[in-house]
Every structure is written in C-alpha cells, then in structure tokens.
C-alpha cells in the first residue's frame, strides 16, 4: 500500500477504536440515568436523519473543497459532539446533538471511502477496501471488549469521556495525508447530474439504492441496539456485552480482510449471493434462541457474513461509476441507508414493547434482508455485462 493509504487507514483505525468504545457504552449510560427504550430509539432515529441530510451536504462539499479538509472538520465536530452528549444528558439537548453527531459520523465514513477511490488503482482497490473495512471491524473488537470492561470497572460516564477525548486526539493523524483535488467551479446541478450515465450504470445504481434501503431497514431494527438486546434478553453485564459484540466484530474483521481473496476465488457474485442468502435464516433463528451462548454465536455469524460482503459490493459498484460521481453516489447511498435506519429505529421501541417483541423484531428484519438479496441478483445483471469484475477480481461469476 502507498504511504498515503497507510496513513489514512491508521487514522481510520485509531478513531474507530475510540468510537467503538464510546458506542458500546453510550446506550447503557442513557439507560443507567433513567432513559427508556423509546427515547433511545428516538435519538438513534434522529442520528440517522442527521446522517441522511448532513451526509449529502458534506459529500458535495468534499468534492468541491477537498476531502481532507472536510474530513478534518467533520471529525473534529464529531469529537466535540461526543463530549457534549455526556456533559449535557438532557432530553431536549440530546435530540439536537444527536442530529449533528449522526451527520458528522457518517460524513467521516463517506469521505474515507471516497478518498480511497481517489488514491488507488483498480488492481489494489479491492485490497484497500477490504483492509480498511477489516481494520474498522477489528477496531470494533478491541473497542467493544475494552469499552465493556472500562464501563463496568471505572464507570460508564468516565469511559465515555476517555473515548471522546481519544477520538479528538486522533484527528492529528490527518496531517500526514495530502489534500485531494477539489473542483470549486462545479455547480450542485453538475455534481448530481447523471444524464451521461449509460443505461447499465443507471440500472446498477437503481438496484444498489433499493438493496441499500431494504437491508438498512432490516439492520436498523436491531443492529444499533445490540447492547440493549443482550441486556434485555439475557441480563448481561457491560463487560459481557462488550465480549459478545467483540466476537461478532472479530468475525467481520477477519472476513473483510479476506474478502478480496474470497471474492476472487469463488467469484464476486457467487460470494456475495451466498453470504446474503445465508444471513436470512440466521436472523430468523435469533428470535427463537434462549441460550446466550448460542445467541451470541448466531449473532456473530450474521454480523460477520453480512459485513464481509460490504467491501466487495462497494468496490464493484463505485468502480463501475465515473470517478467524478463516486462521492455523489456514495452520498445518496448513505442518505438512503440512514433514512431507512431512522424509520426502523423508531419501530424498535414499538416492536420490543409487544409480547415476544424480539421474536417479531427479528422476523420482520429477515424479510427485508431477503428483499435485499433479490435486489442483489438484479444489480449484478448489468454489472456482469461489463469488464469491471474481470478488472477487479479476474472473475465474472
């Protein structure tokens, strides 16, 4: 990997560890100071709305003024918001802070992925996406594990402050990467103009967005509430919750790093199709398992398999697009992702309040994952007509 890519991934890892520690503890902190599932679901939903709206704005600004500049601004803003959310845990304040923290959080991810496209060639792009995504998942392993134990032994609030300050300090690593080339003369209309897309590119984008919306809704019903689910279903301590989530992250991290090789060996379409289908029965089974060890195992497999497809899918789709439209496509995709998750987050509190609520939750989620599987099959039809799969993986299957 190039020096620029190495420095970018190092920043990604350090900041992701800090965020993972914060994330595993924050909902438990809210529960500890008296907020219920309904409120936690509401602010999670507001985070998603902020992600959808601010994500597109930041993506456009990144194309016009440079991705490094916007990455620095959003990362600093996100770190300060993390501190503010602990300092002022008041309902009305948390509503507002959640909107902006959600927007800045997703903008960081969007800019990172777009920057990787800028500084890599086709031959190494798959490895770059897989390695970066794997390290981010790996940081979750460490963050969940450490965050759970820190929360239990030094207190939830103290842990949150340490994680937030560590995140702010990680921003200094951005000084090691150069600025990407922006184009201040491009108008908003030009940025979103897809009139020059081929019919196949339009088909790819259409089903990419539909698949994103469907899977994001299914994931939004439970993924953001993993710590609460383990607490409610099995009364786990923060340390045990951290371990359970770390196991899931470890599988995803390992799989993501290996995903370019697996995609090349089995064919990117067969690889993604198999993993996308097998997660459906895994999600259904989560609604009927009462043993915490079996549940953790199934949860880890589902999390790992689904996240193992992300580097391959994102690499293929974004590499199929004109380079000057990558951030735009990624921004819209992120917007759909978080709008869908926002609606699902509201539904979480409503569904789990029902008798056997978690069973219904996972059954509903599985339906949307299956729809996402069907959209994947349609998305690959125009992709397989072109040469991009051979260029990226040497395999069109």
Tab-separated table of C-alpha atoms in Angstrom:
chain	number	residue	atom	x	y	z
A	1	UNK	CA	0.000	0.000	0.000
A	2	UNK	CA	1.092	3.570	-0.619
A	3	UNK	CA	2.199	5.820	2.228
A	4	UNK	CA	-0.910	7.985	1.847
A	5	UNK	CA	-3.223	4.982	2.050
A	6	UNK	CA	-1.344	3.600	5.066
A	7	UNK	CA	-1.658	6.903	6.932
A	8	UNK	CA	-5.350	7.170	6.091
A	9	UNK	CA	-6.064	3.655	7.332
A	10	UNK	CA	-4.058	4.290	10.517
A	11	UNK	CA	-6.255	7.308	11.271
A	12	UNK	CA	-9.317	5.208	10.459
A	13	UNK	CA	-8.245	2.526	12.941
A	14	UNK	CA	-7.457	4.846	15.877
A	15	UNK	CA	-10.608	6.919	15.512
A	16	UNK	CA	-12.721	3.792	15.045
A	17	UNK	CA	-11.399	2.244	18.264
A	18	UNK	CA	-12.357	5.368	20.196
A	19	UNK	CA	-15.808	5.444	18.616
A	20	UNK	CA	-16.361	1.730	19.297
A	21	UNK	CA	-15.573	2.196	22.993
A	22	UNK	CA	-17.975	5.124	23.149
A	23	UNK	CA	-20.736	3.385	21.214
A	24	UNK	CA	-20.845	0.197	23.281
A	25	UNK	CA	-21.284	2.209	26.484
A	26	UNK	CA	-23.477	5.161	25.473
A	27	UNK	CA	-26.886	3.440	25.331
A	28	UNK	CA	-26.130	1.717	28.631
A	29	UNK	CA	-25.248	5.130	30.086
A	30	UNK	CA	-28.600	6.531	28.931
A	31	UNK	CA	-30.412	3.548	30.421
A	32	UNK	CA	-28.447	3.988	33.656
A	33	UNK	CA	-29.558	7.626	34.091
A	34	UNK	CA	-33.203	6.787	33.555
A	35	UNK	CA	-33.988	6.919	29.828
A	36	UNK	CA	-36.027	4.073	28.335
A	37	UNK	CA	-36.012	2.190	25.034
A	38	UNK	CA	-38.486	4.611	23.435
A	39	UNK	CA	-36.219	7.626	23.972
A	40	UNK	CA	-33.069	5.732	22.976
A	41	UNK	CA	-34.827	4.626	19.795
A	42	UNK	CA	-35.911	8.203	19.092
A	43	UNK	CA	-32.454	9.748	19.385
A	44	UNK	CA	-30.989	6.899	17.344
A	45	UNK	CA	-33.572	7.708	14.686
A	46	UNK	CA	-32.629	11.397	14.829
A	47	UNK	CA	-28.962	10.422	14.375
A	48	UNK	CA	-29.947	8.591	11.211
A	49	UNK	CA	-31.902	11.584	9.890
A	50	UNK	CA	-28.869	13.795	10.538
A	51	UNK	CA	-26.712	11.251	8.735
A	52	UNK	CA	-29.008	11.325	5.711
A	53	UNK	CA	-29.204	15.118	5.427
A	54	UNK	CA	-25.751	16.249	6.521
A	55	UNK	CA	-24.060	13.323	4.754
A	56	UNK	CA	-25.122	14.569	1.319
A	57	UNK	CA	-24.092	18.155	2.124
A	58	UNK	CA	-20.647	17.120	3.366
A	59	UNK	CA	-20.178	14.823	0.375
A	60	UNK	CA	-20.822	17.700	-2.025
A	61	UNK	CA	-18.504	19.998	-0.067
A	62	UNK	CA	-15.807	17.315	-0.124
A	63	UNK	CA	-15.943	17.196	-3.922
A	64	UNK	CA	-15.766	20.974	-4.181
A	65	UNK	CA	-13.284	21.921	-1.441
A	66	UNK	CA	-11.249	18.768	-0.798
A	67	UNK	CA	-11.942	15.597	1.149
A	68	UNK	CA	-9.149	16.035	3.699
A	69	UNK	CA	-10.407	19.475	4.726
A	70	UNK	CA	-13.961	18.238	5.185
A	71	UNK	CA	-12.729	15.076	6.920
A	72	UNK	CA	-10.850	17.202	9.455
A	73	UNK	CA	-13.855	19.479	10.066
A	74	UNK	CA	-16.354	16.646	10.474
A	75	UNK	CA	-14.024	14.571	12.655
A	76	UNK	CA	-13.340	17.499	14.984
A	77	UNK	CA	-17.027	18.368	15.119
A	78	UNK	CA	-17.967	14.768	15.853
A	79	UNK	CA	-15.417	14.500	18.667
A	80	UNK	CA	-16.705	17.677	20.324
A	81	UNK	CA	-20.288	16.455	19.997
A	82	UNK	CA	-19.358	13.200	21.731
A	83	UNK	CA	-18.105	15.228	24.687
A	84	UNK	CA	-21.191	17.459	24.679
A	85	UNK	CA	-23.586	14.495	24.753
A	86	UNK	CA	-22.072	13.270	28.010
A	87	UNK	CA	-21.787	16.734	29.534
A	88	UNK	CA	-25.430	17.670	28.893
A	89	UNK	CA	-27.550	14.489	29.085
A	90	UNK	CA	-30.805	16.451	28.925
A	91	UNK	CA	-33.594	15.151	26.715
A	92	UNK	CA	-34.067	18.275	24.581
A	93	UNK	CA	-30.306	18.793	24.210
A	94	UNK	CA	-29.705	15.173	23.236
A	95	UNK	CA	-32.280	15.440	20.454
A	96	UNK	CA	-30.344	18.318	18.862
A	97	UNK	CA	-26.873	16.894	19.455
A	98	UNK	CA	-27.913	13.520	18.032
A	99	UNK	CA	-28.894	15.100	14.714
A	100	UNK	CA	-25.472	16.693	14.207
A	101	UNK	CA	-23.421	13.829	15.650
A	102	UNK	CA	-25.151	11.408	13.290
A	103	UNK	CA	-24.410	13.643	10.326
A	104	UNK	CA	-20.750	14.149	11.166
A	105	UNK	CA	-20.236	10.471	11.967
A	106	UNK	CA	-21.474	9.206	8.613
A	107	UNK	CA	-19.690	12.006	6.730
A	108	UNK	CA	-16.400	10.708	8.073
A	109	UNK	CA	-17.111	7.261	6.643
A	110	UNK	CA	-18.276	8.652	3.319
A	111	UNK	CA	-15.181	10.817	2.885
A	112	UNK	CA	-12.847	7.968	3.837
A	113	UNK	CA	-14.313	5.632	1.218
A	114	UNK	CA	-14.296	8.306	-1.478
A	115	UNK	CA	-10.695	9.231	-0.684
A	116	UNK	CA	-9.646	5.585	-1.133
A	117	UNK	CA	-11.112	5.676	-4.649
A	118	UNK	CA	-9.055	8.821	-5.349
A	119	UNK	CA	-5.695	7.350	-4.360
A	120	UNK	CA	-5.926	3.735	-5.595
A	121	UNK	CA	-5.900	1.918	-8.920
A	122	UNK	CA	-8.202	-0.963	-9.865
A	123	UNK	CA	-5.516	-3.554	-9.127
A	124	UNK	CA	-5.226	-2.656	-5.430
A	125	UNK	CA	-8.605	-1.064	-4.723
A	126	UNK	CA	-10.280	-4.287	-3.595
A	127	UNK	CA	-7.475	-4.962	-1.126
A	128	UNK	CA	-7.643	-1.366	0.126
A	129	UNK	CA	-11.388	-1.508	0.756
A	130	UNK	CA	-11.156	-4.932	2.372
A	131	UNK	CA	-8.226	-3.972	4.581
A	132	UNK	CA	-9.770	-0.673	5.683
A	133	UNK	CA	-13.146	-2.251	6.402
A	134	UNK	CA	-11.468	-5.141	8.198
A	135	UNK	CA	-9.443	-2.799	10.392
A	136	UNK	CA	-12.565	-0.819	11.221
A	137	UNK	CA	-14.295	-4.028	12.260
A	138	UNK	CA	-11.146	-5.046	14.131
A	139	UNK	CA	-11.171	-1.754	15.975
A	140	UNK	CA	-14.708	-2.642	16.991
A	141	UNK	CA	-13.431	-5.896	18.500
A	142	UNK	CA	-10.942	-4.035	20.645
A	143	UNK	CA	-13.302	-1.153	21.362
A	144	UNK	CA	-16.242	-3.321	22.383
A	145	UNK	CA	-14.064	-5.507	24.579
A	146	UNK	CA	-12.237	-2.647	26.284
A	147	UNK	CA	-15.318	-0.422	26.451
A	148	UNK	CA	-17.374	-3.087	28.174
A	149	UNK	CA	-14.764	-3.677	30.868
A	150	UNK	CA	-14.000	0.020	31.320
A	151	UNK	CA	-17.697	0.786	31.697
A	152	UNK	CA	-18.086	-1.851	34.364
A	153	UNK	CA	-14.961	-1.116	36.378
A	154	UNK	CA	-14.346	2.647	36.093
A	155	UNK	CA	-17.888	3.791	35.351
A	156	UNK	CA	-19.904	4.485	32.228
A	157	UNK	CA	-19.506	8.287	32.222
A	158	UNK	CA	-15.733	8.171	32.793
A	159	UNK	CA	-15.342	5.661	29.981
A	160	UNK	CA	-17.315	7.895	27.621
A	161	UNK	CA	-15.151	10.930	28.393
A	162	UNK	CA	-11.926	8.972	27.828
A	163	UNK	CA	-13.187	7.621	24.500
A	164	UNK	CA	-14.394	11.039	23.332
A	165	UNK	CA	-11.087	12.771	24.116
A	166	UNK	CA	-9.148	9.944	22.428
A	167	UNK	CA	-11.258	10.455	19.318
A	168	UNK	CA	-10.464	14.182	19.244
A	169	UNK	CA	-6.728	13.482	19.600
A	170	UNK	CA	-6.782	11.004	16.698
A	171	UNK	CA	-7.559	13.857	14.302
A	172	UNK	CA	-3.897	14.899	14.453
A	173	UNK	CA	-3.106	11.894	12.247
A	174	UNK	CA	-4.879	13.589	9.331
A	175	UNK	CA	-1.938	15.972	8.981
A	176	UNK	CA	0.002	13.087	7.400
A	177	UNK	CA	-2.210	12.803	4.329
A	178	UNK	CA	-2.317	15.228	1.375
A	179	UNK	CA	-5.417	17.062	0.256
A	180	UNK	CA	-7.441	15.531	-2.559
A	181	UNK	CA	-8.123	17.701	-5.567
A	182	UNK	CA	-11.412	19.559	-5.331
A	183	UNK	CA	-13.277	21.489	-8.004
A	184	UNK	CA	-14.760	24.704	-6.638
A	185	UNK	CA	-16.259	25.573	-10.019
A	186	UNK	CA	-18.601	22.590	-10.159
A	187	UNK	CA	-22.225	23.512	-9.575
A	188	UNK	CA	-24.625	21.481	-7.453
A	189	UNK	CA	-26.529	20.576	-10.620
A	190	UNK	CA	-23.368	19.217	-12.242
A	191	UNK	CA	-22.493	17.169	-9.172
A	192	UNK	CA	-25.864	15.379	-9.191
A	193	UNK	CA	-26.214	15.144	-12.987
A	194	UNK	CA	-26.317	11.509	-14.160
A	195	UNK	CA	-27.502	12.188	-17.714
A	196	UNK	CA	-24.203	10.859	-19.085
A	197	UNK	CA	-24.566	7.531	-17.273
A	198	UNK	CA	-25.063	4.508	-19.527
A	199	UNK	CA	-28.276	2.507	-19.184
A	200	UNK	CA	-26.333	-0.240	-17.378
A	201	UNK	CA	-24.853	2.259	-14.912
A	202	UNK	CA	-28.334	3.587	-14.175
A	203	UNK	CA	-29.595	0.038	-13.570
A	204	UNK	CA	-26.681	-0.678	-11.237
A	205	UNK	CA	-27.325	2.492	-9.245
A	206	UNK	CA	-31.080	1.830	-9.054
A	207	UNK	CA	-30.745	-1.639	-7.571
A	208	UNK	CA	-27.788	-0.594	-5.417
A	209	UNK	CA	-30.007	2.032	-3.805
A	210	UNK	CA	-33.000	-0.324	-3.462
A	211	UNK	CA	-30.813	-3.005	-1.884
A	212	UNK	CA	-29.319	-0.454	0.478
A	213	UNK	CA	-32.732	0.798	1.587
A	214	UNK	CA	-34.088	-2.694	2.231
A	215	UNK	CA	-31.092	-4.085	4.118
A	216	UNK	CA	-30.679	-0.861	6.079
A	217	UNK	CA	-34.255	-1.078	7.324
A	218	UNK	CA	-33.755	-4.675	8.410
A	219	UNK	CA	-30.459	-3.839	10.092
A	220	UNK	CA	-31.866	-0.684	11.660
A	221	UNK	CA	-34.393	-2.724	13.601
A	222	UNK	CA	-31.713	-4.317	15.765
A	223	UNK	CA	-28.064	-3.633	14.847
A	224	UNK	CA	-27.838	-0.278	16.642
A	225	UNK	CA	-29.418	-1.785	19.740
A	226	UNK	CA	-27.198	-4.835	20.159
A	227	UNK	CA	-26.126	-3.777	23.644
A	228	UNK	CA	-29.746	-3.302	24.750
A	229	UNK	CA	-30.812	-6.604	23.182
A	230	UNK	CA	-28.174	-8.560	25.088
A	231	UNK	CA	-29.143	-6.710	28.260
A	232	UNK	CA	-32.897	-7.253	27.876
A	233	UNK	CA	-32.807	-10.858	26.695
A	234	UNK	CA	-30.042	-12.215	28.922
A	235	UNK	CA	-29.377	-9.508	31.556
A	236	UNK	CA	-25.691	-9.380	30.617
A	237	UNK	CA	-23.239	-7.063	32.368
A	238	UNK	CA	-21.490	-4.326	30.340
A	239	UNK	CA	-18.310	-6.428	30.260
A	240	UNK	CA	-20.111	-9.486	28.902
A	241	UNK	CA	-21.975	-7.370	26.352
A	242	UNK	CA	-18.636	-5.985	25.195
A	243	UNK	CA	-17.258	-9.507	24.800
A	244	UNK	CA	-20.337	-10.674	22.866
A	245	UNK	CA	-20.164	-7.746	20.451
A	246	UNK	CA	-16.387	-8.158	20.130
A	247	UNK	CA	-16.841	-11.741	18.967
A	248	UNK	CA	-19.162	-10.524	16.208
A	249	UNK	CA	-16.738	-7.749	15.210
A	250	UNK	CA	-13.791	-10.168	15.138
A	251	UNK	CA	-15.520	-12.413	12.626
A	252	UNK	CA	-16.439	-9.434	10.450
A	253	UNK	CA	-12.906	-8.014	10.655
A	254	UNK	CA	-11.281	-11.274	9.602
A	255	UNK	CA	-13.789	-11.842	6.823
A	256	UNK	CA	-13.469	-8.293	5.488
A	257	UNK	CA	-9.698	-8.531	5.197
A	258	UNK	CA	-10.045	-11.858	3.378
A	259	UNK	CA	-12.992	-10.721	1.239
A	260	UNK	CA	-10.922	-9.675	-1.838
A	261	UNK	CA	-9.293	-13.131	-1.968
A	262	UNK	CA	-12.584	-14.931	-1.331
A	263	UNK	CA	-14.342	-12.840	-3.976
A	264	UNK	CA	-11.592	-13.663	-6.450
A	265	UNK	CA	-11.589	-17.374	-5.605
A	266	UNK	CA	-15.331	-18.032	-5.703
A	267	UNK	CA	-16.400	-15.169	-7.954
A	268	UNK	CA	-17.695	-11.874	-6.507
A	269	UNK	CA	-21.327	-12.545	-7.424
A	270	UNK	CA	-21.412	-16.108	-6.070
A	271	UNK	CA	-19.587	-14.936	-2.949
A	272	UNK	CA	-21.993	-12.079	-2.204
A	273	UNK	CA	-25.085	-14.078	-3.177
A	274	UNK	CA	-24.257	-16.991	-0.859
A	275	UNK	CA	-23.492	-14.827	2.171
A	276	UNK	CA	-26.500	-12.555	1.602
A	277	UNK	CA	-28.838	-15.551	1.481
A	278	UNK	CA	-27.474	-17.444	4.486
A	279	UNK	CA	-27.980	-14.482	6.833
A	280	UNK	CA	-31.768	-14.696	6.390
A	281	UNK	CA	-32.254	-17.953	8.376
A	282	UNK	CA	-29.633	-16.778	10.862
A	283	UNK	CA	-31.695	-13.666	11.640
A	284	UNK	CA	-34.899	-15.712	11.945
A	285	UNK	CA	-33.212	-18.058	14.418
A	286	UNK	CA	-32.240	-15.135	16.686
A	287	UNK	CA	-35.909	-14.657	17.540
A	288	UNK	CA	-36.259	-18.162	18.966
A	289	UNK	CA	-32.972	-18.800	20.796
A	290	UNK	CA	-32.975	-18.532	24.594
A	291	UNK	CA	-29.388	-19.573	25.303
A	292	UNK	CA	-26.975	-16.597	25.477
A	293	UNK	CA	-24.025	-18.584	24.093
A	294	UNK	CA	-25.968	-19.917	21.104
A	295	UNK	CA	-27.471	-16.461	20.526
A	296	UNK	CA	-24.026	-14.831	20.583
A	297	UNK	CA	-22.703	-17.408	18.104
A	298	UNK	CA	-25.594	-16.893	15.675
A	299	UNK	CA	-25.406	-13.106	16.094
A	300	UNK	CA	-21.673	-13.205	15.336
A	301	UNK	CA	-22.150	-15.287	12.181
A	302	UNK	CA	-24.895	-12.977	10.900
A	303	UNK	CA	-22.831	-9.873	11.595
A	304	UNK	CA	-19.726	-11.395	10.030
A	305	UNK	CA	-21.343	-12.747	6.871
A	306	UNK	CA	-23.247	-9.563	6.073
A	307	UNK	CA	-20.304	-7.260	6.668
A	308	UNK	CA	-17.979	-9.499	4.644
A	309	UNK	CA	-19.963	-8.552	1.533
A	310	UNK	CA	-19.607	-4.786	2.019
A	311	UNK	CA	-16.025	-4.243	0.765
A	312	UNK	CA	-16.644	-6.345	-2.354
A	313	UNK	CA	-20.008	-4.769	-3.161
A	314	UNK	CA	-18.858	-1.201	-2.589
A	315	UNK	CA	-15.682	-1.728	-4.598
A	316	UNK	CA	-17.594	-3.141	-7.580
A	317	UNK	CA	-20.359	-0.534	-7.642
A	318	UNK	CA	-18.186	2.542	-7.084
A	319	UNK	CA	-15.602	1.315	-9.584
A	320	UNK	CA	-18.415	0.960	-12.139
A	321	UNK	CA	-19.244	4.663	-11.827
A	322	UNK	CA	-17.493	7.708	-13.365
A	323	UNK	CA	-14.778	8.782	-10.925
A	324	UNK	CA	-16.174	12.297	-10.532
A	325	UNK	CA	-19.537	10.844	-9.448
A	326	UNK	CA	-18.271	8.443	-6.782
A	327	UNK	CA	-18.816	10.778	-3.832
A	328	UNK	CA	-22.249	11.747	-5.135
A	329	UNK	CA	-23.368	8.117	-5.479
A	330	UNK	CA	-21.860	7.284	-2.100
A	331	UNK	CA	-23.603	10.279	-0.500
A	332	UNK	CA	-27.023	9.335	-1.847
A	333	UNK	CA	-26.487	5.716	-0.848
A	334	UNK	CA	-25.584	6.812	2.684
A	335	UNK	CA	-28.623	9.069	2.795
A	336	UNK	CA	-30.940	6.198	1.866
A	337	UNK	CA	-29.163	3.984	4.363
A	338	UNK	CA	-29.763	6.314	7.259
A	339	UNK	CA	-33.285	7.385	6.303
A	340	UNK	CA	-34.229	3.722	6.303
A	341	UNK	CA	-32.449	3.090	9.600
A	342	UNK	CA	-34.117	6.154	11.115
A	343	UNK	CA	-37.582	4.758	10.450
A	344	UNK	CA	-36.505	1.340	11.696
A	345	UNK	CA	-35.031	2.803	14.892
A	346	UNK	CA	-38.410	4.282	15.813
A	347	UNK	CA	-40.020	0.905	15.186
A	348	UNK	CA	-37.568	-0.790	17.573
A	349	UNK	CA	-39.101	0.688	20.714
A	350	UNK	CA	-42.631	-0.059	19.495
A	351	UNK	CA	-41.989	-3.671	18.487
A	352	UNK	CA	-39.980	-4.789	21.527
A	353	UNK	CA	-42.721	-3.472	23.825
A	354	UNK	CA	-45.037	-6.189	22.468
A	355	UNK	CA	-45.255	-9.674	23.998
A	356	UNK	CA	-42.485	-11.729	22.346
A	357	UNK	CA	-41.359	-8.438	20.852
A	358	UNK	CA	-37.832	-9.545	19.996
A	359	UNK	CA	-39.160	-12.553	18.085
A	360	UNK	CA	-41.276	-10.258	15.912
A	361	UNK	CA	-38.333	-7.876	15.556
A	362	UNK	CA	-36.041	-10.488	14.026
A	363	UNK	CA	-38.771	-11.987	11.828
A	364	UNK	CA	-39.550	-8.584	10.316
A	365	UNK	CA	-35.840	-7.865	9.845
A	366	UNK	CA	-35.344	-11.155	7.979
A	367	UNK	CA	-37.989	-10.187	5.404
A	368	UNK	CA	-36.108	-7.021	4.477
A	369	UNK	CA	-32.803	-8.879	4.271
A	370	UNK	CA	-34.394	-11.324	1.824
A	371	UNK	CA	-35.653	-8.436	-0.313
A	372	UNK	CA	-32.081	-7.108	-0.282
A	373	UNK	CA	-30.897	-10.488	-1.565
A	374	UNK	CA	-33.323	-10.261	-4.500
A	375	UNK	CA	-32.103	-6.739	-5.305
A	376	UNK	CA	-28.506	-8.010	-5.278
A	377	UNK	CA	-29.306	-10.517	-8.025
A	378	UNK	CA	-30.865	-7.786	-10.165
A	379	UNK	CA	-27.963	-5.399	-9.518
A	380	UNK	CA	-25.394	-7.858	-10.818
A	381	UNK	CA	-27.098	-8.465	-14.179
A	382	UNK	CA	-25.845	-5.197	-15.752
A	383	UNK	CA	-22.538	-5.459	-13.867
A	384	UNK	CA	-21.783	-8.842	-15.449
A	385	UNK	CA	-22.213	-7.351	-18.931
A	386	UNK	CA	-19.134	-5.171	-18.469
A	387	UNK	CA	-15.453	-5.770	-17.772
A	388	UNK	CA	-15.221	-4.370	-14.237
A	389	UNK	CA	-15.438	-7.760	-12.472
A	390	UNK	CA	-12.538	-9.092	-14.537
A	391	UNK	CA	-10.514	-5.934	-13.889
A	392	UNK	CA	-11.092	-6.090	-10.131
A	393	UNK	CA	-11.234	-9.829	-9.419
A	394	UNK	CA	-10.319	-11.609	-12.658
A	395	UNK	CA	-13.644	-13.408	-12.371
A	396	UNK	CA	-17.075	-12.583	-13.787
A	397	UNK	CA	-19.029	-15.117	-11.712
